[in-house]
């Protein structure tokens, strides 16, 4: 069974540009989470989808971040326009049921210069 | 606010020793706890979990202990190997009445010396 996959693995963009990160969860997992780790600090929650619905987006830092999960399958996280402080590693995770093991992707390392 | 944290940011051990990584949590309503291992360039990998109705759970070479009285979680790794070197995160979540969202602490870096 394929795990959670994220694309791209690395992205380097200039301040002010737009970047879109993609996450393909494990097939059949309704719950999809986005997290990010900045400067080697803790892994911070961004938002949670249940199927195509945003269940909780309390961790989204500001309106430059937009997440979608059309059709309840893969998800995208767009940053527009990117700022220097958006640099970090963005992780996606999925789980079959809430409050159970969440499986993580390998992450996308975003560098804004 | 309530948070999950770790006592030690770095733990160095010799190969073959047992390792103990500790985690303190402050949300007494949390009922599900997970330990993740993150190697360089990879995403967090599930190691072991425990629910609040248990105080101990064992896996292969790993044991998780939960002390709800003092809100403390630990991960014990037996016969630590160089391949165990990684950053270890504890995460907690709350089910019924909660957000169900895993909340992570900062992480502990485990360094295993051959």
Short mmCIF file of C-alpha atoms in Angstrom, two decimals:
data_model
loop_
_atom_site.label_atom_id
_atom_site.label_comp_id
_atom_site.label_asym_id
_atom_site.label_seq_id
_atom_site.Cartn_x
_atom_site.Cartn_y
_atom_site.Cartn_z
CA UNK A 1 0.00 0.00 0.00
CA UNK A 2 1.36 3.41 -0.95
CA UNK A 3 2.01 5.77 1.92
CA UNK A 4 1.39 9.49 2.10
CA UNK A 5 3.22 11.20 -0.71
CA UNK A 6 4.09 14.85 -1.02
CA UNK A 7 5.27 16.88 -3.98
CA UNK A 8 7.63 18.55 -4.49
CA UNK A 9 10.22 17.36 -1.99
CA UNK A 10 12.03 20.69 -2.21
CA UNK A 11 11.05 24.12 -3.46
CA UNK A 12 13.08 27.29 -3.57
CA UNK A 13 11.17 30.43 -4.50
CA UNK A 14 11.65 34.14 -4.27
CA UNK A 15 9.75 36.31 -1.84
CA UNK A 16 6.47 37.35 -3.39
CA UNK A 17 6.11 34.30 -5.59
CA UNK A 18 3.46 31.62 -5.30
CA UNK A 19 4.05 28.00 -4.42
CA UNK A 20 1.63 25.10 -4.33
CA UNK A 21 2.36 21.99 -2.33
CA UNK A 22 0.54 18.76 -2.96
CA UNK A 23 -0.31 15.86 -0.68
CA UNK A 24 -1.71 12.49 -1.67
CA UNK A 25 -3.00 10.72 1.43
CA UNK A 26 -3.29 7.00 1.89
CA UNK A 27 -6.24 5.76 -0.13
CA UNK A 28 -9.40 5.63 1.94
CA UNK A 29 -8.16 7.98 4.64
CA UNK A 30 -10.79 10.63 5.22
CA UNK A 31 -8.68 12.64 7.64
CA UNK A 32 -5.90 14.76 6.22
CA UNK A 33 -3.69 17.09 8.21
CA UNK A 34 -1.16 19.75 7.25
CA UNK A 35 1.67 20.63 9.60
CA UNK A 36 4.88 22.62 9.30
CA UNK A 37 8.16 22.69 11.11
CA UNK A 38 10.01 25.98 11.09
CA UNK A 39 13.69 26.40 12.04
CA UNK A 40 13.90 22.97 13.66
CA UNK A 41 11.24 23.84 16.17
CA UNK A 42 8.12 21.86 17.03
CA UNK A 43 5.80 20.52 14.40
CA UNK A 44 2.91 22.97 14.27
CA UNK A 45 -0.61 22.08 13.19
CA UNK A 46 -2.02 24.04 10.27
CA UNK A 47 -5.34 22.47 9.37
CA UNK A 48 -7.44 19.35 9.26
CA UNK A 49 -9.70 18.04 6.50
CA UNK A 50 -12.37 15.43 6.87
CA UNK A 51 -12.97 14.35 3.31
CA UNK A 52 -13.33 17.61 1.38
CA UNK A 53 -14.41 19.72 4.36
CA UNK A 54 -12.12 21.87 6.47
CA UNK A 55 -12.73 20.59 9.98
CA UNK A 56 -10.25 22.86 11.70
CA UNK A 57 -8.05 25.55 10.17
CA UNK A 58 -7.12 27.28 13.39
CA UNK A 59 -3.41 26.76 12.75
CA UNK A 60 -3.27 28.56 9.42
CA UNK A 61 -0.95 31.52 10.00
CA UNK A 62 -2.69 34.07 7.77
CA UNK A 63 -4.72 34.52 4.61
CA UNK A 64 -1.69 33.99 2.40
CA UNK A 65 -2.18 30.29 2.98
CA UNK A 66 -4.98 28.46 1.17
CA UNK A 67 -5.65 24.75 1.45
CA UNK A 68 -8.04 22.75 -0.68
CA UNK A 69 -9.10 19.15 -0.95
CA UNK A 70 -11.50 18.98 -3.83
CA UNK A 71 -13.20 15.61 -4.11
CA UNK A 72 -11.82 14.53 -0.78
CA UNK A 73 -8.72 12.90 -2.25
CA UNK A 74 -5.46 14.80 -2.64
CA UNK A 75 -4.92 18.18 -1.05
CA UNK A 76 -3.03 21.29 -2.05
CA UNK A 77 -1.57 24.03 0.11
CA UNK A 78 -0.90 27.28 -1.70
CA UNK A 79 1.18 30.10 -0.32
CA UNK A 80 0.61 33.39 -2.11
CA UNK A 81 2.58 35.60 -1.88
CA UNK A 82 5.36 33.78 -0.07
CA UNK A 83 7.33 35.54 2.65
CA UNK A 84 10.72 34.71 4.13
CA UNK A 85 9.19 33.42 7.36
CA UNK A 86 7.23 30.81 5.42
CA UNK A 87 10.40 28.79 4.98
CA UNK A 88 10.29 25.41 6.67
CA UNK A 89 9.26 21.83 6.13
CA UNK A 90 5.58 21.23 5.40
CA UNK A 91 4.24 17.84 6.37
CA UNK A 92 1.02 16.17 5.40
CA UNK A 93 -0.49 13.29 7.33
CA UNK A 94 -3.57 11.16 6.98
CA UNK A 95 -5.56 8.81 9.14
CA UNK A 96 -8.50 6.51 8.64
CA UNK A 97 -10.30 7.49 11.81
CA UNK A 98 -9.86 10.56 13.97
CA UNK A 99 -7.81 10.14 17.13
CA UNK A 100 -5.91 7.20 15.65
CA UNK A 101 -2.45 6.79 14.15
CA UNK A 102 -1.66 9.46 11.59
CA UNK A 103 0.77 8.53 8.81
CA UNK A 104 3.09 11.23 7.58
CA UNK A 105 4.56 12.02 4.22
CA UNK A 106 8.22 12.83 3.74
CA UNK A 107 7.55 16.55 3.76
CA UNK A 108 8.20 19.44 1.39
CA UNK A 109 11.12 21.67 2.28
CA UNK A 110 10.18 25.22 1.28
CA UNK A 111 12.85 27.87 1.12
CA UNK A 112 11.83 31.46 0.42
CA UNK A 113 14.72 33.71 -0.56
CA UNK B 1 -2.19 27.60 27.19
CA UNK B 2 -1.97 23.85 27.36
CA UNK B 3 0.94 22.27 25.56
CA UNK B 4 3.05 19.20 25.08
CA UNK B 5 6.74 19.51 25.85
CA UNK B 6 9.92 17.52 26.30
CA UNK B 7 12.34 17.58 29.23
CA UNK B 8 15.59 17.07 27.28
CA UNK B 9 16.35 18.41 23.83
CA UNK B 10 19.33 16.05 23.26
CA UNK B 11 20.11 12.58 24.57
CA UNK B 12 23.43 10.84 23.87
CA UNK B 13 23.83 7.15 24.58
CA UNK B 14 26.21 4.33 23.78
CA UNK B 15 25.19 1.56 21.45
CA UNK B 16 23.61 -1.24 23.43
CA UNK B 17 22.43 0.97 26.27
CA UNK B 18 18.78 1.53 27.01
CA UNK B 19 17.38 4.97 26.18
CA UNK B 20 14.59 6.81 27.91
CA UNK B 21 12.98 9.84 26.30
CA UNK B 22 10.54 11.81 28.41
CA UNK B 23 7.58 13.99 27.58
CA UNK B 24 5.36 16.13 29.78
CA UNK B 25 1.87 17.09 28.77
CA UNK B 26 -0.45 19.54 30.43
CA UNK B 27 -3.84 18.77 28.89
CA UNK B 28 -5.40 16.34 31.34
CA UNK B 29 -8.20 15.71 28.84
CA UNK B 30 -5.84 14.16 26.29
CA UNK B 31 -6.63 10.51 25.79
CA UNK B 32 -4.36 9.38 22.98
CA UNK B 33 -0.59 9.62 22.81
CA UNK B 34 1.83 8.76 20.04
CA UNK B 35 5.57 8.60 19.74
CA UNK B 36 7.08 9.45 16.36
CA UNK B 37 10.63 9.08 15.09
CA UNK B 38 11.93 11.49 12.50
CA UNK B 39 15.12 10.80 10.62
CA UNK B 40 16.87 13.48 8.61
CA UNK B 41 15.04 14.23 5.37
CA UNK B 42 12.07 12.05 6.23
CA UNK B 43 8.66 12.59 7.72
CA UNK B 44 7.70 11.51 11.24
CA UNK B 45 7.34 7.76 11.46
CA UNK B 46 4.93 6.14 13.90
CA UNK B 47 6.66 4.13 16.63
CA UNK B 48 4.06 3.30 19.23
CA UNK B 49 0.89 4.70 20.71
CA UNK B 50 -1.03 4.42 23.94
CA UNK B 51 -4.50 5.37 25.06
CA UNK B 52 -5.33 6.87 28.41
CA UNK B 53 -6.95 3.68 29.69
CA UNK B 54 -3.52 2.03 29.74
CA UNK B 55 -0.31 2.84 31.57
CA UNK B 56 2.12 0.69 29.61
CA UNK B 57 2.41 -0.67 26.14
CA UNK B 58 5.23 -2.65 24.58
CA UNK B 59 6.40 -2.98 21.03
CA UNK B 60 9.51 -4.37 19.45
CA UNK B 61 12.37 -2.98 21.59
CA UNK B 62 10.19 -0.04 22.62
CA UNK B 63 7.96 0.54 25.60
CA UNK B 64 5.73 3.53 26.25
CA UNK B 65 4.77 4.41 29.78
CA UNK B 66 1.95 6.77 30.67
CA UNK B 67 1.56 8.33 34.08
CA UNK B 68 -1.69 10.27 34.08
CA UNK B 69 -1.24 11.39 37.67
CA UNK B 70 1.73 13.55 36.81
CA UNK B 71 0.89 13.88 33.10
CA UNK B 72 4.09 12.25 31.96
CA UNK B 73 4.88 10.05 28.98
CA UNK B 74 8.11 8.20 28.30
CA UNK B 75 9.57 6.13 25.51
CA UNK B 76 12.03 3.41 26.41
CA UNK B 77 14.23 1.94 23.72
CA UNK B 78 16.04 -1.27 24.64
CA UNK B 79 19.51 -2.06 23.33
CA UNK B 80 19.76 1.20 21.43
CA UNK B 81 21.34 0.94 17.99
CA UNK B 82 22.97 3.55 15.75
CA UNK B 83 19.91 3.32 13.51
CA UNK B 84 17.83 4.66 16.37
CA UNK B 85 19.55 8.04 16.06
CA UNK B 86 16.81 10.50 15.15
CA UNK B 87 14.53 13.15 16.60
CA UNK B 88 11.72 11.73 18.67
CA UNK B 89 8.43 13.54 19.09
CA UNK B 90 5.58 12.83 21.41
CA UNK B 91 2.13 13.89 20.31
CA UNK B 92 -1.14 14.02 22.16
CA UNK B 93 -4.72 14.35 21.11
CA UNK B 94 -8.11 14.37 22.63
CA UNK B 95 -11.00 12.36 21.28
CA UNK B 96 -14.58 12.79 22.43
CA UNK B 97 -15.18 16.47 23.09
CA UNK B 98 -11.78 17.38 21.74
CA UNK B 99 -10.24 18.25 18.42
CA UNK B 100 -8.80 14.79 17.63
CA UNK B 101 -5.78 16.63 16.23
CA UNK B 102 -2.32 15.37 17.19
CA UNK B 103 -0.37 18.15 18.90
CA UNK B 104 3.40 17.85 18.90
CA UNK B 105 6.10 18.85 21.31
CA UNK B 106 9.49 20.22 20.27
CA UNK B 107 11.27 16.89 19.97
CA UNK B 108 14.31 15.19 21.50
CA UNK B 109 17.37 14.41 19.46
CA UNK B 110 18.73 10.94 20.24
CA UNK B 111 22.37 10.36 19.36
CA UNK B 112 23.67 6.82 19.55
CA UNK B 113 27.43 6.40 19.66
CA UNK B 114 28.86 3.14 18.28
#
